[in-house]
PDB file of C-alpha atoms in Angstrom:
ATOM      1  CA  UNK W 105      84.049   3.794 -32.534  1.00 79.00           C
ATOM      2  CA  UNK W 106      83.927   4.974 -36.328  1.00 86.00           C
ATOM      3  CA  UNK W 107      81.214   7.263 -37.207  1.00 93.00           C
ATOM      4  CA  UNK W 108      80.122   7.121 -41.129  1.00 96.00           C
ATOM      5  CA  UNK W 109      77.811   9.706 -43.100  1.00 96.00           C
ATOM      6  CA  UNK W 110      77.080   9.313 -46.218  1.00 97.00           C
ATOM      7  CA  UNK W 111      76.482  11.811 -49.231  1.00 98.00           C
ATOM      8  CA  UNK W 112      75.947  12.268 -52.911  1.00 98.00           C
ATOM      9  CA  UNK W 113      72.443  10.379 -53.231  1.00 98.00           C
ATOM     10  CA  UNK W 114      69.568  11.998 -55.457  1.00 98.00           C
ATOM     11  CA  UNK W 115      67.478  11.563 -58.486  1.00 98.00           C
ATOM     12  CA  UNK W 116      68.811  10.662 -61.395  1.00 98.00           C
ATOM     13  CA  UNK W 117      67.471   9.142 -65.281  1.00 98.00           C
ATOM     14  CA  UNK W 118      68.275   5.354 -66.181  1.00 98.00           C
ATOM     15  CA  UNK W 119      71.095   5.006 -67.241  1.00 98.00           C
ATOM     16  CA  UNK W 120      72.889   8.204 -65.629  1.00 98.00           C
ATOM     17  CA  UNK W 121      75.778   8.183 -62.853  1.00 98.00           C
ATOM     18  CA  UNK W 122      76.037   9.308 -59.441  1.00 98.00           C
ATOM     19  CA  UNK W 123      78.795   9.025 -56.877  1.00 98.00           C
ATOM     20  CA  UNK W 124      78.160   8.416 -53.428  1.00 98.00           C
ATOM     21  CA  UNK W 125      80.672   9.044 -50.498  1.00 98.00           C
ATOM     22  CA  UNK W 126      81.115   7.974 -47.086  1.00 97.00           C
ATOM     23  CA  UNK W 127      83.191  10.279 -44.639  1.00 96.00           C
ATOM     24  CA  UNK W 128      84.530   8.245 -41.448  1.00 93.00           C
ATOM     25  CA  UNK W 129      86.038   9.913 -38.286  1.00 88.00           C
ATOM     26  CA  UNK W 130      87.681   7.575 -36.712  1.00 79.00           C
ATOM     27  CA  UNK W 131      91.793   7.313 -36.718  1.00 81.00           C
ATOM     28  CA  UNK W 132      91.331   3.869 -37.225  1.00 83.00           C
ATOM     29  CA  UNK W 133      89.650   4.282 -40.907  1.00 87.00           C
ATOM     30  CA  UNK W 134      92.728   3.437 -43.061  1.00 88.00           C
ATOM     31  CA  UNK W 135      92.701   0.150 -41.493  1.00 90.00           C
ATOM     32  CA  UNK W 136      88.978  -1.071 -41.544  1.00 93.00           C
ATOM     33  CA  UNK W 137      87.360  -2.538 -44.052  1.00 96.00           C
ATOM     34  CA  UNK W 138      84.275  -1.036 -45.605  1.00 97.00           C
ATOM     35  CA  UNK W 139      81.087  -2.273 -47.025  1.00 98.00           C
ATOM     36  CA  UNK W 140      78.221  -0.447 -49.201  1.00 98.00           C
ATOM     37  CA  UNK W 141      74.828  -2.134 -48.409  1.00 98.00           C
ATOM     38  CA  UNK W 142      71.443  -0.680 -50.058  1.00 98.00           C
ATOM     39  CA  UNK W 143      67.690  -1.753 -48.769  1.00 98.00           C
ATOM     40  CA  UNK W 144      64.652  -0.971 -51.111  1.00 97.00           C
ATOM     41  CA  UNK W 145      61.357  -0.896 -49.881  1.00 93.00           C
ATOM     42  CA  UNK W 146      59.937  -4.101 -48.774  1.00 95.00           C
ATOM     43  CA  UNK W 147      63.796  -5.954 -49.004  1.00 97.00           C
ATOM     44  CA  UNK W 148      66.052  -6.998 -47.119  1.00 97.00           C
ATOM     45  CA  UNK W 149      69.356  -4.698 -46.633  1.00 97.00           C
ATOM     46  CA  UNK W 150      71.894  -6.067 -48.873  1.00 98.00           C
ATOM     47  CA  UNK W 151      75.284  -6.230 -49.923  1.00 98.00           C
ATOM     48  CA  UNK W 152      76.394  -4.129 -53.216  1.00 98.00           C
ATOM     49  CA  UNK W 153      80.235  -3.533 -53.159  1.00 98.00           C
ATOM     50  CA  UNK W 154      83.014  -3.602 -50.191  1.00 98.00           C
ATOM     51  CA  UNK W 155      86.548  -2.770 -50.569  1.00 98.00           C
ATOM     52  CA  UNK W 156      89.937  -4.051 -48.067  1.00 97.00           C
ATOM     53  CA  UNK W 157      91.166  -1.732 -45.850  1.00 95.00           C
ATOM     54  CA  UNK W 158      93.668  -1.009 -48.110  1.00 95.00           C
ATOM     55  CA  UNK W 159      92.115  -0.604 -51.013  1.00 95.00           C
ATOM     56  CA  UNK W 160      94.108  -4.242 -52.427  1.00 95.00           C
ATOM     57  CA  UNK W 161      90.749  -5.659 -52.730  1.00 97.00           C
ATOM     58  CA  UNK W 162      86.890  -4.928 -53.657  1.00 98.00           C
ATOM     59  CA  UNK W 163      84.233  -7.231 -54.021  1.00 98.00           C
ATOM     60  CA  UNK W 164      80.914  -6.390 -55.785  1.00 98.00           C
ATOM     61  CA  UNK W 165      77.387  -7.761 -55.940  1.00 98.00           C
ATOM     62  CA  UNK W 166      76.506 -10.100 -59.324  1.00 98.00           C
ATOM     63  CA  UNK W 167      73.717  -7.150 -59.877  1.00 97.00           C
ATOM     64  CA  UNK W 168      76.018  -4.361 -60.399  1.00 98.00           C
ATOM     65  CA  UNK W 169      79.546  -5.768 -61.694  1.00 97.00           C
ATOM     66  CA  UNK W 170      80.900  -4.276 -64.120  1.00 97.00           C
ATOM     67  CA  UNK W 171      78.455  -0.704 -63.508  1.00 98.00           C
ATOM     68  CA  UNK W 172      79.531   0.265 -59.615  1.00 98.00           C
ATOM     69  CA  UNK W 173      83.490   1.112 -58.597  1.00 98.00           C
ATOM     70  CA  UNK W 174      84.279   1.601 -54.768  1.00 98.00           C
ATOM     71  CA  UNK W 175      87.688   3.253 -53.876  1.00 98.00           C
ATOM     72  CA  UNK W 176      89.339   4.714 -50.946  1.00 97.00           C
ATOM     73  CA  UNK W 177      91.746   7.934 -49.915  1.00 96.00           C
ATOM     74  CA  UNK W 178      92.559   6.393 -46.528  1.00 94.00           C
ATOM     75  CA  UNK W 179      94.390  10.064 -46.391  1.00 94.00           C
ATOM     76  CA  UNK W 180      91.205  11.784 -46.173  1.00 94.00           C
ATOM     77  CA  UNK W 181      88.780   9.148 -45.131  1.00 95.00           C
ATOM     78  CA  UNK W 182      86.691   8.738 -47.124  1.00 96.00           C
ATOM     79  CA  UNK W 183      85.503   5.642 -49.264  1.00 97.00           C
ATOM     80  CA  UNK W 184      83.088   6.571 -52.634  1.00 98.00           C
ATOM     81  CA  UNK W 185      81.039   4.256 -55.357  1.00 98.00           C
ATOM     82  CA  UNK W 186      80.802   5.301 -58.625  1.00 98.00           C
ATOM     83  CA  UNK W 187      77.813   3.911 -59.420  1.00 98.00           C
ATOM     84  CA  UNK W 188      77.436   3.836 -64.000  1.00 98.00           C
ATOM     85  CA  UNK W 189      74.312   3.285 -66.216  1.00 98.00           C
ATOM     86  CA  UNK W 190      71.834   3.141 -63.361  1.00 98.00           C
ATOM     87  CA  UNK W 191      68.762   1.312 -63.303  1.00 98.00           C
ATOM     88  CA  UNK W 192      65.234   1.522 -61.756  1.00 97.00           C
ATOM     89  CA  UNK W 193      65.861  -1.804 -59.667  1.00 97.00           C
ATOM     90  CA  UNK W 194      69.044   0.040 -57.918  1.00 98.00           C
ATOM     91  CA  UNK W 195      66.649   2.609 -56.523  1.00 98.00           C
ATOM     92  CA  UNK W 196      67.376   2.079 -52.299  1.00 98.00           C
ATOM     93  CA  UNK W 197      68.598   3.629 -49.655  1.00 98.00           C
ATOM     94  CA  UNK W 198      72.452   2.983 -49.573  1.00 98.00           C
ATOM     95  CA  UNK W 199      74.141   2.993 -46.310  1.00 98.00           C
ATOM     96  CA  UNK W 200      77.905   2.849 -45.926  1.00 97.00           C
ATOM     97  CA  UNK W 201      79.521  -0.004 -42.861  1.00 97.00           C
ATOM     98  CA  UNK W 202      82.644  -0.295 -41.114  1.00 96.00           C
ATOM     99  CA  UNK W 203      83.985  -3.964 -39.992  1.00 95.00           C
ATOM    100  CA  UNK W 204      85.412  -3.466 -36.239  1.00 91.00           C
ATOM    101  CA  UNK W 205      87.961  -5.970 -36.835  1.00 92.00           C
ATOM    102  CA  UNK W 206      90.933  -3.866 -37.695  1.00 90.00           C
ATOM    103  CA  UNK W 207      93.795  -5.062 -40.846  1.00 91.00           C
ATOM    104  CA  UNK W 208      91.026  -8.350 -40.994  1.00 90.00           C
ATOM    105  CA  UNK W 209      90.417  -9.745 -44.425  1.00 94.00           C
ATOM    106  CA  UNK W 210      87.309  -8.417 -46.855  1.00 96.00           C
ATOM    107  CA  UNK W 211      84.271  -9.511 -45.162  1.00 95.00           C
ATOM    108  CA  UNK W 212      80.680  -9.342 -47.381  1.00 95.00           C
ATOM    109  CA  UNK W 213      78.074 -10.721 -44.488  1.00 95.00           C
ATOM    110  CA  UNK W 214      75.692  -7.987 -43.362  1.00 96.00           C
ATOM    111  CA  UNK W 215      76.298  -9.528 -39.655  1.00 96.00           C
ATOM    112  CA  UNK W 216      79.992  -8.589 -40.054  1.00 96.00           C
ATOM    113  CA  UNK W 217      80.122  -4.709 -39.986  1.00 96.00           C
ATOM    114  CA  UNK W 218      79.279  -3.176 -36.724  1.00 95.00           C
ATOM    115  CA  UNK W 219      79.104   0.929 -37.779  1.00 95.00           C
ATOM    116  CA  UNK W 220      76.807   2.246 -39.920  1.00 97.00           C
ATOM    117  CA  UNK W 221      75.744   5.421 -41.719  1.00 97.00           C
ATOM    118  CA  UNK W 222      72.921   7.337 -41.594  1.00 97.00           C
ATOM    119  CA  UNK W 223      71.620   6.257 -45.164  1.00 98.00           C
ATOM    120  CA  UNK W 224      71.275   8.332 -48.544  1.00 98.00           C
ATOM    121  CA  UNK W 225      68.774   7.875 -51.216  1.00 98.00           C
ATOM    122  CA  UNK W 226      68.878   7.234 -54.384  1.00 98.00           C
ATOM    123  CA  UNK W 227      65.910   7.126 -56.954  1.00 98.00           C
ATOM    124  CA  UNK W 228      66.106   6.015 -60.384  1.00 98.00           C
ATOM    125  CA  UNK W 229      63.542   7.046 -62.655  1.00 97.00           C
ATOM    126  CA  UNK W 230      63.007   4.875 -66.372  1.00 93.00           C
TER     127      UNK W 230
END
């Protein structure tokens, strides 16, 4: 069992930063991959980044490449996402996921994680 919460969501203008982080308890963190997923009103929950239990690979969403970093300190558990020049559409709640399968390769179905956090929000205002 991995338990995830998630922090760091808020307010912020376009075009501002914030970092989100996801604290796991679970022994078994350093070798599980994790996933960020975000659901706006009205939408279906949806992929945005997920990075290998290792941290040797990420994968991001088309619709924020190059604007959202995940990384991982396996020592302290904890996964973050930068997220960069935010936009109105990326207003959502973001939850953080762990994949059950432990050392298993990077996963990006919403099926394929089995723990989730709590949720944070974030609100962009133009």
């Amino acid at each position: 069992q991995v338990q995830l919460v998630e922090s760091g969501g808020g307010v912020v203008q376009a075009g501002g930063s914030l970092k989100l982080s996801c604290a796991a308890s679970a022994r078994t963190f350093s070798v599980c991959n994790i996933a960020w997923f975000r659901q706006a009103p009205g939408k279906e929950r949806a992929l945005v980044a997920a990075i290998r239990w290792d941290g040797g690979r990420t994968f991001y969403a088309d619709s924020v490449k190059d604007r959202f970093t995940t990384s991982r300190d396996n020592a302290k558990n904890t996964v973050h996402l930068q997220m960069n020049s935010l936009k109105p559409e990326d207003t959502a709640v973001y939850y953080c996921a762990a994949d059950k399968r432990l050392v298993g390769p990077l996963r990006v179905g919403l099926r394929d994680y089995d723990y989730w956090g709590q949720g944070t929000q974030v609100t962009v205002s133009s």
